[in-house]
XYZ file of C-alpha atoms in Angstrom:
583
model
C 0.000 0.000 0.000
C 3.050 2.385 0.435
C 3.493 2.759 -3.140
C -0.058 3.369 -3.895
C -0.379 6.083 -0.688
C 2.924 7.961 -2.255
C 1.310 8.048 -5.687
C -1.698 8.969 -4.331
C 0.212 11.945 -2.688
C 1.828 12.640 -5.734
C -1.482 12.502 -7.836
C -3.572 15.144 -4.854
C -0.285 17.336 -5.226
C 0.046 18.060 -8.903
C -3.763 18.319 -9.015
C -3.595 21.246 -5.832
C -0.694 22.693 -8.377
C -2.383 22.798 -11.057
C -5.990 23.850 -9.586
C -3.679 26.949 -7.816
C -1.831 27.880 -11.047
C -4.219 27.921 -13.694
C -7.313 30.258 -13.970
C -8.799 28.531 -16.715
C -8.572 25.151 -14.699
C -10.756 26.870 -12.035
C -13.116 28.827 -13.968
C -13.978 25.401 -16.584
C -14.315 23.512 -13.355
C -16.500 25.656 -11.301
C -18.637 26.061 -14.458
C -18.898 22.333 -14.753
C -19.993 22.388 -10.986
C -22.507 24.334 -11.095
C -23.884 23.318 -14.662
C -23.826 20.012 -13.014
C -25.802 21.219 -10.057
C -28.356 23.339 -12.769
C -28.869 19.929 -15.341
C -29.434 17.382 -11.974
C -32.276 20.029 -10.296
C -33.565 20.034 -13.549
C -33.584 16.455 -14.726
C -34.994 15.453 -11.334
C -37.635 17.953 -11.489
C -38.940 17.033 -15.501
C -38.518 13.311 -14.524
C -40.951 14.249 -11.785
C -43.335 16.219 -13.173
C -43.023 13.903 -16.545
C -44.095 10.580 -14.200
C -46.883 12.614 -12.208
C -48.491 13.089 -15.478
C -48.479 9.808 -16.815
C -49.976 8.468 -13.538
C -52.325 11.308 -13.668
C -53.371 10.410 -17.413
C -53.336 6.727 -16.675
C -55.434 7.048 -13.251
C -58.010 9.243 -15.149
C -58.785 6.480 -17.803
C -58.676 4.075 -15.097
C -61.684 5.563 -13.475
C -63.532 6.282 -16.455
C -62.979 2.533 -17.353
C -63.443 1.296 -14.007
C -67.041 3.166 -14.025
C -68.088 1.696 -16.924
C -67.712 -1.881 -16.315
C -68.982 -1.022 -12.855
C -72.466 -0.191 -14.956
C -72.178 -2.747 -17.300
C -72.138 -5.272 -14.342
C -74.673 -4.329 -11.997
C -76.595 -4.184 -15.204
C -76.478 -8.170 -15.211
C -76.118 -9.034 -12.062
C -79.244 -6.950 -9.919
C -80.769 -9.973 -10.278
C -78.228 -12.819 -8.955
C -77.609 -13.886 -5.237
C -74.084 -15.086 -5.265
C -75.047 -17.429 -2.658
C -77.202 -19.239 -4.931
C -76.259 -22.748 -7.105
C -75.378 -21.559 -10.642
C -74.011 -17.905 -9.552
C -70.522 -19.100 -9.659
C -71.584 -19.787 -13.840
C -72.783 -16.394 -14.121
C -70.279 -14.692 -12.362
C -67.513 -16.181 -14.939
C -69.559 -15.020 -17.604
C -69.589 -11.683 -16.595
C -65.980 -11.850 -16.301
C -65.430 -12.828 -19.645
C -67.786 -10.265 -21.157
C -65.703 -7.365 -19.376
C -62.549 -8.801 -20.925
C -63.765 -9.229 -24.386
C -62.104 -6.322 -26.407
C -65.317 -6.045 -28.319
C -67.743 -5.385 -25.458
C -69.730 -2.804 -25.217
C -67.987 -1.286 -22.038
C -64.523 -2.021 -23.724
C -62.611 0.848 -23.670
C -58.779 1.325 -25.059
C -57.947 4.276 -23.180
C -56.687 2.837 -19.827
C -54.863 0.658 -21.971
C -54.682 -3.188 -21.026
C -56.357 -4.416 -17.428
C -57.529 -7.629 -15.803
C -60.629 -8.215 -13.751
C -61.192 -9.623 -10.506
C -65.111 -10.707 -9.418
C -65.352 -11.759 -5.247
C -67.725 -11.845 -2.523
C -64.860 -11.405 0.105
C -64.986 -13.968 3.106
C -66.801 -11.746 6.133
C -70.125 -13.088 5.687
C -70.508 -16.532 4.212
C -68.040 -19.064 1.900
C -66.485 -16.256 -0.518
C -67.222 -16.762 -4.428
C -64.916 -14.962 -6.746
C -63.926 -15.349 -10.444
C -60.858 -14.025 -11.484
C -57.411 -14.349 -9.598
C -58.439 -12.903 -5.965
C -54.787 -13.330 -5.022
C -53.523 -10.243 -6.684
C -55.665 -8.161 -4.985
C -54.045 -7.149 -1.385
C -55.886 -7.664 1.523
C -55.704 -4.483 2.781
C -57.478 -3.227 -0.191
C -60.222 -6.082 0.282
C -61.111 -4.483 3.539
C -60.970 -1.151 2.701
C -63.090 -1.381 -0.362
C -65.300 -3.801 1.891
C -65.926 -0.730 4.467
C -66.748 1.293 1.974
C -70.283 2.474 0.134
C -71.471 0.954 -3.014
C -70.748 4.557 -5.113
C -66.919 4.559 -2.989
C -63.864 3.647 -5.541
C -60.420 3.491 -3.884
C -57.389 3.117 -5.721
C -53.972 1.915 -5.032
C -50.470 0.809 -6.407
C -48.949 -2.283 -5.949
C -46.442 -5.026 -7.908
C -47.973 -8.030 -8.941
C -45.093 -10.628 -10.680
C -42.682 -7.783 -10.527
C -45.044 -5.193 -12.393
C -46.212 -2.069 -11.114
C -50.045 -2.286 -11.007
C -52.734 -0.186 -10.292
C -55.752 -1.675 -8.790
C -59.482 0.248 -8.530
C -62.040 -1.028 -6.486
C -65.641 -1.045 -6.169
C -68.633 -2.523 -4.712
C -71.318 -3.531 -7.041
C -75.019 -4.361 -6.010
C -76.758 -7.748 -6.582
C -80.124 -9.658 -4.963
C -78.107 -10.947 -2.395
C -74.631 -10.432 -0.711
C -72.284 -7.265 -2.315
C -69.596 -8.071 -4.515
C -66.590 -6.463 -4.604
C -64.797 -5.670 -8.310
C -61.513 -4.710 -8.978
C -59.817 -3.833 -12.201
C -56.212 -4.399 -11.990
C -54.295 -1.637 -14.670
C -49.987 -3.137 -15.598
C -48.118 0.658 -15.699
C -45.344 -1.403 -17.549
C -45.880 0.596 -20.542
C -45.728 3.605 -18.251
C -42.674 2.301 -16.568
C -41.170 1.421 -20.068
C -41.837 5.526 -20.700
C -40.450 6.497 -18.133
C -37.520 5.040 -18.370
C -36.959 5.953 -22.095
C -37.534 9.745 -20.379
C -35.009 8.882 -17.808
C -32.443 7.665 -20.525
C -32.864 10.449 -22.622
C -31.797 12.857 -19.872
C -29.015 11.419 -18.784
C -27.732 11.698 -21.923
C -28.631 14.498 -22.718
C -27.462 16.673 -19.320
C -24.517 14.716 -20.218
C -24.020 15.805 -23.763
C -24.892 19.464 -22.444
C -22.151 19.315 -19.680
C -19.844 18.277 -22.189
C -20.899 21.574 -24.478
C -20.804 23.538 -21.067
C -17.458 22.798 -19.877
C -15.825 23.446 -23.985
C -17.856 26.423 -24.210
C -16.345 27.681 -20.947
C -13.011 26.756 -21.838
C -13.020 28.525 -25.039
C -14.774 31.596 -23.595
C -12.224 31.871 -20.484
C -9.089 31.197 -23.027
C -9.564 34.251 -24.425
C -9.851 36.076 -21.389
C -6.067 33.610 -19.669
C -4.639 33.848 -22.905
C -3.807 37.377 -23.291
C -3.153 37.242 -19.090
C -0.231 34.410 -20.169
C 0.658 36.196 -22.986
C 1.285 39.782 -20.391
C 2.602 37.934 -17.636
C 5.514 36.556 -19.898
C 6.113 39.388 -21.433
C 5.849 40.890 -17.863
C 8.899 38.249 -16.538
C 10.870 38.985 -19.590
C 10.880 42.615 -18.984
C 11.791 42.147 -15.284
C 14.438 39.675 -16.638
C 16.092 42.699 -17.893
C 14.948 42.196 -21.359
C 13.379 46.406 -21.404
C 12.220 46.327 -25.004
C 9.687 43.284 -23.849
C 6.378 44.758 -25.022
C 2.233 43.273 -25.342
C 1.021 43.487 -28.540
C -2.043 45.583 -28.922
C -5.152 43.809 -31.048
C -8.298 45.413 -31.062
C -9.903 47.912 -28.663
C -10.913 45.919 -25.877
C -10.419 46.136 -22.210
C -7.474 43.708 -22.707
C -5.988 46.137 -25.876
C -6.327 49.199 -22.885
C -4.369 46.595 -20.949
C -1.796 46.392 -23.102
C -1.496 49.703 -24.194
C -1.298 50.900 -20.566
C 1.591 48.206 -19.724
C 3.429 49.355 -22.675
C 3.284 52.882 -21.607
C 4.521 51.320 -17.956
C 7.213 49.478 -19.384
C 8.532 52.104 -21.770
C 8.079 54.913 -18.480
C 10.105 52.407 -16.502
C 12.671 51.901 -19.321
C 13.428 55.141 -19.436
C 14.021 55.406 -16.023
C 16.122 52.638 -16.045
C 18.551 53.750 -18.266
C 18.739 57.448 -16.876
C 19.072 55.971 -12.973
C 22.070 53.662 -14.975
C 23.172 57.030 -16.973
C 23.395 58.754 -13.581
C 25.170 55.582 -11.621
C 27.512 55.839 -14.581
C 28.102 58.886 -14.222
C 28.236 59.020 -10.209
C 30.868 56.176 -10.708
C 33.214 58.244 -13.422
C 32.741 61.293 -11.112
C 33.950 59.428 -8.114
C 36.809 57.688 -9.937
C 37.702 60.550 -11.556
C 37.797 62.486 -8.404
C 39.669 59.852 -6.248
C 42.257 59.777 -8.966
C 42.682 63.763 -9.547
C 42.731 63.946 -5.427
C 45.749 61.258 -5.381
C 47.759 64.128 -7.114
C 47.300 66.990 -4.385
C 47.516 64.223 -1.632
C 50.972 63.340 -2.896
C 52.304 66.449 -2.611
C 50.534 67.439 0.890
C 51.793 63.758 2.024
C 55.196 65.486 1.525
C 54.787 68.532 3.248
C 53.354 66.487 6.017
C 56.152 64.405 6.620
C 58.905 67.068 6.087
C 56.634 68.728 9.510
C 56.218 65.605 10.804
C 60.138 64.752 10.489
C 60.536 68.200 12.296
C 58.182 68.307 14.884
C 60.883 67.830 17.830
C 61.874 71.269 16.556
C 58.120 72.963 16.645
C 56.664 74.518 19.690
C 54.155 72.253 21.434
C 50.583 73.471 19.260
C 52.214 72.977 16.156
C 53.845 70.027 16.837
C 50.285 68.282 17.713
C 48.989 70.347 14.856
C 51.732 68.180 12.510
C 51.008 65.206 14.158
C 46.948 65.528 13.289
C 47.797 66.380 10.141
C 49.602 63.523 9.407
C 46.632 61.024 11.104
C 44.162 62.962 9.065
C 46.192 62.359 5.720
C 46.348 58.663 6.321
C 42.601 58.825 7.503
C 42.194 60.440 4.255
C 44.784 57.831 2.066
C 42.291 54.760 2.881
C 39.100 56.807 1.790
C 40.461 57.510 -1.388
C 41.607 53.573 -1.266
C 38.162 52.857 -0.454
C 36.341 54.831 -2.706
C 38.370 53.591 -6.092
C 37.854 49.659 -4.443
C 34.025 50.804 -4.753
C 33.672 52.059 -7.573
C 35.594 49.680 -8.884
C 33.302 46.890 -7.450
C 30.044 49.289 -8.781
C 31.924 49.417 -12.239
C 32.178 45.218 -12.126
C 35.778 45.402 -13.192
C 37.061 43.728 -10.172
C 39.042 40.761 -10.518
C 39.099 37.607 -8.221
C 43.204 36.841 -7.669
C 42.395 33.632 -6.099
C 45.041 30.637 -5.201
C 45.039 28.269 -2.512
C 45.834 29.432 0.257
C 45.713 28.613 4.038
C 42.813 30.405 5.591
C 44.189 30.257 8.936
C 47.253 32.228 8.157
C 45.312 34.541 6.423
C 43.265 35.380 9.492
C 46.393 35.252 11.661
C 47.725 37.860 9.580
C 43.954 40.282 9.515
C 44.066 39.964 13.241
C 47.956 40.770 13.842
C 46.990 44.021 11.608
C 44.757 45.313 14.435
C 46.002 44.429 17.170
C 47.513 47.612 18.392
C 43.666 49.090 18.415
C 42.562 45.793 20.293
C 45.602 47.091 23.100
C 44.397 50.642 23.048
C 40.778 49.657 23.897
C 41.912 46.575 25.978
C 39.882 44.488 24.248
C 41.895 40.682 24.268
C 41.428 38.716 20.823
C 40.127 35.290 21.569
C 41.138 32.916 18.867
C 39.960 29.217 17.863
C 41.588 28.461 14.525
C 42.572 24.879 12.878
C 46.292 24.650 12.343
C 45.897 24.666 8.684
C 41.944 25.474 6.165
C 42.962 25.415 2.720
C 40.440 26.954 0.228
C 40.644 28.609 -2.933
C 40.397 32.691 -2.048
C 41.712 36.036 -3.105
C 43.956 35.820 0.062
C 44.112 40.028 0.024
C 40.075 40.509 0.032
C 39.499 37.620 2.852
C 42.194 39.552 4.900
C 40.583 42.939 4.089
C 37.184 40.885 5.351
C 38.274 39.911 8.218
C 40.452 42.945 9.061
C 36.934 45.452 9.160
C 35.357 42.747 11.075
C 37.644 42.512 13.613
C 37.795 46.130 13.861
C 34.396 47.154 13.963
C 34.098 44.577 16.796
C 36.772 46.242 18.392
C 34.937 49.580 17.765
C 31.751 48.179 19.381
C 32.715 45.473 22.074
C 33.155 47.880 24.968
C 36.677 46.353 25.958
C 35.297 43.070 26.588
C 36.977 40.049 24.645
C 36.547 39.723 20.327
C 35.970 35.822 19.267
C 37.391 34.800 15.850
C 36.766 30.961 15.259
C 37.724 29.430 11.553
C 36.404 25.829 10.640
C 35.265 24.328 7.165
C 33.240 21.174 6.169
C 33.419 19.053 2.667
C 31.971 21.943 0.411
C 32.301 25.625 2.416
C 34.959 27.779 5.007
C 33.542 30.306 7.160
C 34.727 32.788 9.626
C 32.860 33.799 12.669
C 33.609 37.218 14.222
C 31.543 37.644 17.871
C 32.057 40.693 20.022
C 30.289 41.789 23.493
C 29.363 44.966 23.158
C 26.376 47.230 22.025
C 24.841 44.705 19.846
C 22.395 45.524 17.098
C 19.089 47.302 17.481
C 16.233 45.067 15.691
C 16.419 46.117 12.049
C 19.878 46.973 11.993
C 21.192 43.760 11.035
C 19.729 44.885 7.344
C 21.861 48.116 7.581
C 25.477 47.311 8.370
C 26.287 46.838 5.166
C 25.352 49.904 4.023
C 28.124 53.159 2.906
C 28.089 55.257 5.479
C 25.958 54.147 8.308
C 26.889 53.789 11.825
C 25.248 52.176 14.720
C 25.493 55.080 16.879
C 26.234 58.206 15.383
C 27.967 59.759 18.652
C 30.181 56.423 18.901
C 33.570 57.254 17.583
C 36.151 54.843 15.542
C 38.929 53.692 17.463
C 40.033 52.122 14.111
C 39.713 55.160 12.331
C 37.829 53.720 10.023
C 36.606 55.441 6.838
C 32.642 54.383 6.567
C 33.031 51.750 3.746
C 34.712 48.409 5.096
C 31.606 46.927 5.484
C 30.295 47.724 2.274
C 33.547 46.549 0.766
C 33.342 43.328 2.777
C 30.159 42.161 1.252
C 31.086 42.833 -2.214
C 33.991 40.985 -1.737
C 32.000 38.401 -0.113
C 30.087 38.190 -2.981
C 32.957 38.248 -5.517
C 33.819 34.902 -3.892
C 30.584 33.060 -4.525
C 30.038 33.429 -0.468
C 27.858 34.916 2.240
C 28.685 37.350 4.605
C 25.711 37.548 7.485
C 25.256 39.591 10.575
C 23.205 38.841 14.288
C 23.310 41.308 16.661
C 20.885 42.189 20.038
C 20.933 44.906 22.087
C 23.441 44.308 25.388
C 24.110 40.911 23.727
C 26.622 41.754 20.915
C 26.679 40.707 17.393
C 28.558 38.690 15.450
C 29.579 38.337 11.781
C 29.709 35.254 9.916
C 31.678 35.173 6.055
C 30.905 31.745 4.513
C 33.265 30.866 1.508
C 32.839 28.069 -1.308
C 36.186 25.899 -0.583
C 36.692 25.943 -4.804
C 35.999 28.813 -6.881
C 32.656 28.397 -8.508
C 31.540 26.222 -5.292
C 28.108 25.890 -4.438
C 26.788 26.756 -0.550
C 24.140 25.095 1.026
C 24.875 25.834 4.630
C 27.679 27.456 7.455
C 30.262 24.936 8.503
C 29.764 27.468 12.008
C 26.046 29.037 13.308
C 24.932 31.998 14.334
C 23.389 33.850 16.976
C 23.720 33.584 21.314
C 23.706 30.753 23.306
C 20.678 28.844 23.543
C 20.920 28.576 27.702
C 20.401 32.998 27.527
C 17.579 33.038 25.593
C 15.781 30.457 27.735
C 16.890 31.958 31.245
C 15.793 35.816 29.945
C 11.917 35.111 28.188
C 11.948 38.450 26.982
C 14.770 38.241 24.655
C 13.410 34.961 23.004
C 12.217 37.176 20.044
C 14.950 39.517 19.542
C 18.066 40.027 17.322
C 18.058 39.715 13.391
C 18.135 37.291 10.931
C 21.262 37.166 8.577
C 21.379 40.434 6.035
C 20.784 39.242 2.513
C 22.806 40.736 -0.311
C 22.001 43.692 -2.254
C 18.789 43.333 -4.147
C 16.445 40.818 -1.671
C 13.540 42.512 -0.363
C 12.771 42.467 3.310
C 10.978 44.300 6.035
C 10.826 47.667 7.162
C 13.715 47.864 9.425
C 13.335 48.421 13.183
C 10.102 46.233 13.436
C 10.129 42.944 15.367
C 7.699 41.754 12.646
C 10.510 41.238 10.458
C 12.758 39.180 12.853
C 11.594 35.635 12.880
C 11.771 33.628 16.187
C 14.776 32.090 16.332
C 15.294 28.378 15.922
C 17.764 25.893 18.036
C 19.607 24.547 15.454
C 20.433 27.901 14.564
C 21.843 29.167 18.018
C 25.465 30.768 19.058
C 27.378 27.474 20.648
C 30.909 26.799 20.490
C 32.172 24.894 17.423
C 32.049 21.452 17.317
C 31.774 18.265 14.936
C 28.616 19.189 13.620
C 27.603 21.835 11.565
C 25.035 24.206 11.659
C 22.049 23.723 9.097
C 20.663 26.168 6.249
C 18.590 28.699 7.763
C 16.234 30.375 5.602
C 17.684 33.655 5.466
C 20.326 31.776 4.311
C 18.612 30.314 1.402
C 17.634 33.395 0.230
C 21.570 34.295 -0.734
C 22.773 30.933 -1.929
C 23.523 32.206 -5.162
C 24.831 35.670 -4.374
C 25.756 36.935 -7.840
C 21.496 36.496 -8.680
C 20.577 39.865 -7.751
C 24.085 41.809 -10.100
């Protein structure tokens, strides 16, 4: 039964698929319904009034025939006592003469009918000709009770045919006798059947008409729908010269012609929005390149005052050495800004080699030390002796250089956790600090140029504004992820996720992300707070700074110290499996 229960589920599924994605599917099937619905009320209530009529009809020549032969037999038999020797002779006689087709009270109206002739058995030895036996005894009694001018009628089956018996007394010299004429309704039931047939078949045939007719009708009306929803995904494909064609006047021609006007409004857009990025781009290039030229030659005066400052008096000796921090301050913007717009340009190239990972975060964190000992923040590190992967060894170290120093920036001198481990298929890099945390929402800002946290928090790290922004793209140049937590009090962390080959494909972080599952459960109220992993550029998501946004988080998805098994794919994390999607 397994087999049949999973193709059953199969079966139900593709059916719910289809009935969901197709219009036409629904509208041809609810017209079917309900035509279905229409044809059986009506068929039932023809059939019905079609029977009631030809037991009307056939009870009304019944009675007229029934009447008849009631007169035609007291007629010759107000003179015979049943009771008497011979009557039994006479009685059969009578009989015969009702059944004769060429009597005189023979009547073809009612159609065929037998007779039946008795005395009944409630007042003496009961005398009968005909078969007594088809007549019920229920009716015996009832037509006994009643008057000579009474008739009473009823249906019954006699050898498996519907029958319709009338009864009646009828007067003689002596006891009453009771007559019954006994009407087959085979011919009726024959009828009615033929009736029945005919609209079966036909409320068939007319479902059948219903259900093409309401295909055809509602393919015009999907058609042009299919027909503006490709053209719809082609256009949002990038393909901006996508456009409906316009037939006739209809509401679906307005349709058209107002989607073309959309899409041509929106194309224009497009390519004055990429004009002006373009153009932003050059201007910035441009103007980090014509800046390098002044820079130079203020560098120099700077370090000829700098060089001399033992020989300054005390304000412009500081003044020489703030001019100097200021230049370099200014040196890594200008670095920053051509690695941007290089990145915004897509001209940047992937140097990647294989390289050990761990020495390459060895080397990012030795780089910042000497901010981690002017905040007295300690650097806690859990790194394998040797992760080989195939990276640009200069962007990972730029990567995990800004992480390490924005933790710095933000941990409040309490300790910085880097921890490095890699599974079959991916490398990743976990960065945790202590500190401030993340405000819900913010974990979809980080990344952005510019932004800060808290705009009255200065940079120990002197940073410039753009590492983040930097990180990600080079994140993304690798084919990887690069994901943030963060909750307020709690600290955040940062988690880059490499492919271990170029080209690699990432289904999930050889390390997780987020606190430890034993906080959440000892503090209720923080059960619901932090952020979900940023997505790259281009993924929609929530308004930030609303908890609606932030998923609850999951326990297989919780900050714990590494260990043999790795975390699973979250669904944020889905979302940005194939980072280059959205460039």
């Amino acid at each position: 039964m397994a087999p049949l229960r999973a193709q059953a589920l199969e079966l139900g599924a593709l059916i719910a698929a289809s009935w969901r994605r197709s219009l036409q599917l629904r509208v041809v099937t609810s017209t079917l319904a309900l035509s279905s619905a229409v044809v059986l009320v009506l068929g039932l209530v023809l059939q019905s009034e079609i029977a009631e009529r030809l037991l009307q009809s056939k009870l009304d020549a019944a009675i007229a025939q029934s009447d008849a032969n009631r007169q035609a037999l007291e007629g010759q038999l107000a003179t015979v006592d049943p009771d008497r020797e011979g009557a039994q002779d006479v009685l059969d006689d009578a009989l015969t003469r009702i059944t004769d087709t060429t009597g005189p009270g023979r009547s073809d109206s009612a159609g065929e009918f037998s007779v039946v002739l008795t005395t009944g058995s409630a007042n003496g030895p009961e005398v009968s000709a005909g078969d007594v036996s088809q007549v019920t005894a229920s009716q015996q009694d009832t037509t006994a009770r009643g008057s000579v001018d009474s008739l009473n009628r009823q249906y019954t089956t006699v050898d498996g045919v519907p029958t319709l018996v009338i009864g009646q007394k009828i007067a003689t010299a002596g006891r009453e006798l009771q007559f019954y004429l006994l009407f087959p309704l085979s011919g009726e039931d024959r009828t009615l059947g033929l009736v029945q047939s005919t609209l079966i078949v036909g409320g068939l045939v007319l479902l059948v008409l219903l259900a093409a007719i309401a295909s055809l009708v509602t393919r015009q009306v999907v058609r042009p729908i299919r027909q503006a929803a490709d053209v719809a995904e082609r256009f949002a494909g990038g393909h901006l010269d996508e456009r409906m064609a316009v037939r006739g006047e209809d509401e679906v021609a307005r349709l058209a012609e107002s989607y073309n006007e959309m899409a041509g409004s929106l194309a224009a857009q497009i390519a004055q929005l990429e004009e002006f990025g373009a153009l932003q781009r050059r201007f910035t290039s441009d103007v980090s390149h014509e800046l390098r030229t002044p820079l130079t030659t203020v560098r120099m005066a700077a370090d000829v005052l700098y060089a001399s400052r033992d020989e300054l008096l005390p304000a412009l000796r500081r003044s020489s050495e703030l001019l100097v921090t200021e230049l370099d301050r200014f040196e890594e913007l200008l670095a920053d800004l051509l690695e941007i717009s290089r990145l915004d340009a897509g001209v940047a190239e992937l140097g990647a080699e294989r390289v050990d990972l761990s020495a390459v975060v060895r080397r990012a964190v030795d780089a910042v030390r000497g901010i981690a000992a002017d905040a007295g923040t300690e650097l806690v590190l859990d790194l394998p002796s040797v992760e080989q992967a195939e990276a640009d060894p200069r962007r990972v170290e730029r990567i995990v250089r800004n992480l390490v120093a924005n933790a710095i920036d933000h941990g409040e001198g309490r300790p910085v956790e880097v921890t490095l481990a890699g599974d079959a298929s991916a490398v990743a890099v976990v960065v945790r600090d202590h500190g401030v945390g993340l405000r819900p929402g913010e974990a979809d800002l980080v990344f952005n140029r510019f932004w800060r946290a808290e705009e009255s928090r200065a940079r120990r790290s002197g940073g410039t504004g753009l590492g983040l922004s930097i990180s990600i793209e080079d994140a993304r140049l690798h084919g990887g992820w690069l994901q943030a937590w963060g909750e307020p009090g709690n600290g955040s962390a940062f988690r880059l996720t490499l492919p271990r080959a170029v080209g690699g494909h990432i289904s999930a972080s050889p390390l997780p992300l987020g606190p430890p599952a034993a906080a959440r459960e000892d503090d209720p109220g923080r059960r619901h707070a932090g952020s979900v992993p940023t997505p790259p550029r281009g993924i929609g998501r929530s308004a930030p700074g609303t908890q609606d946004d932030l998923p609850e988080p999951r326990e297989d998805d919780l900050w714990q110290l590494r260990g043999d098994e790795h975390a699973p794919m979250q669904p944020a994390e889905r979302a940005i499996m194939d980072p280059g999607g959205d460039r």
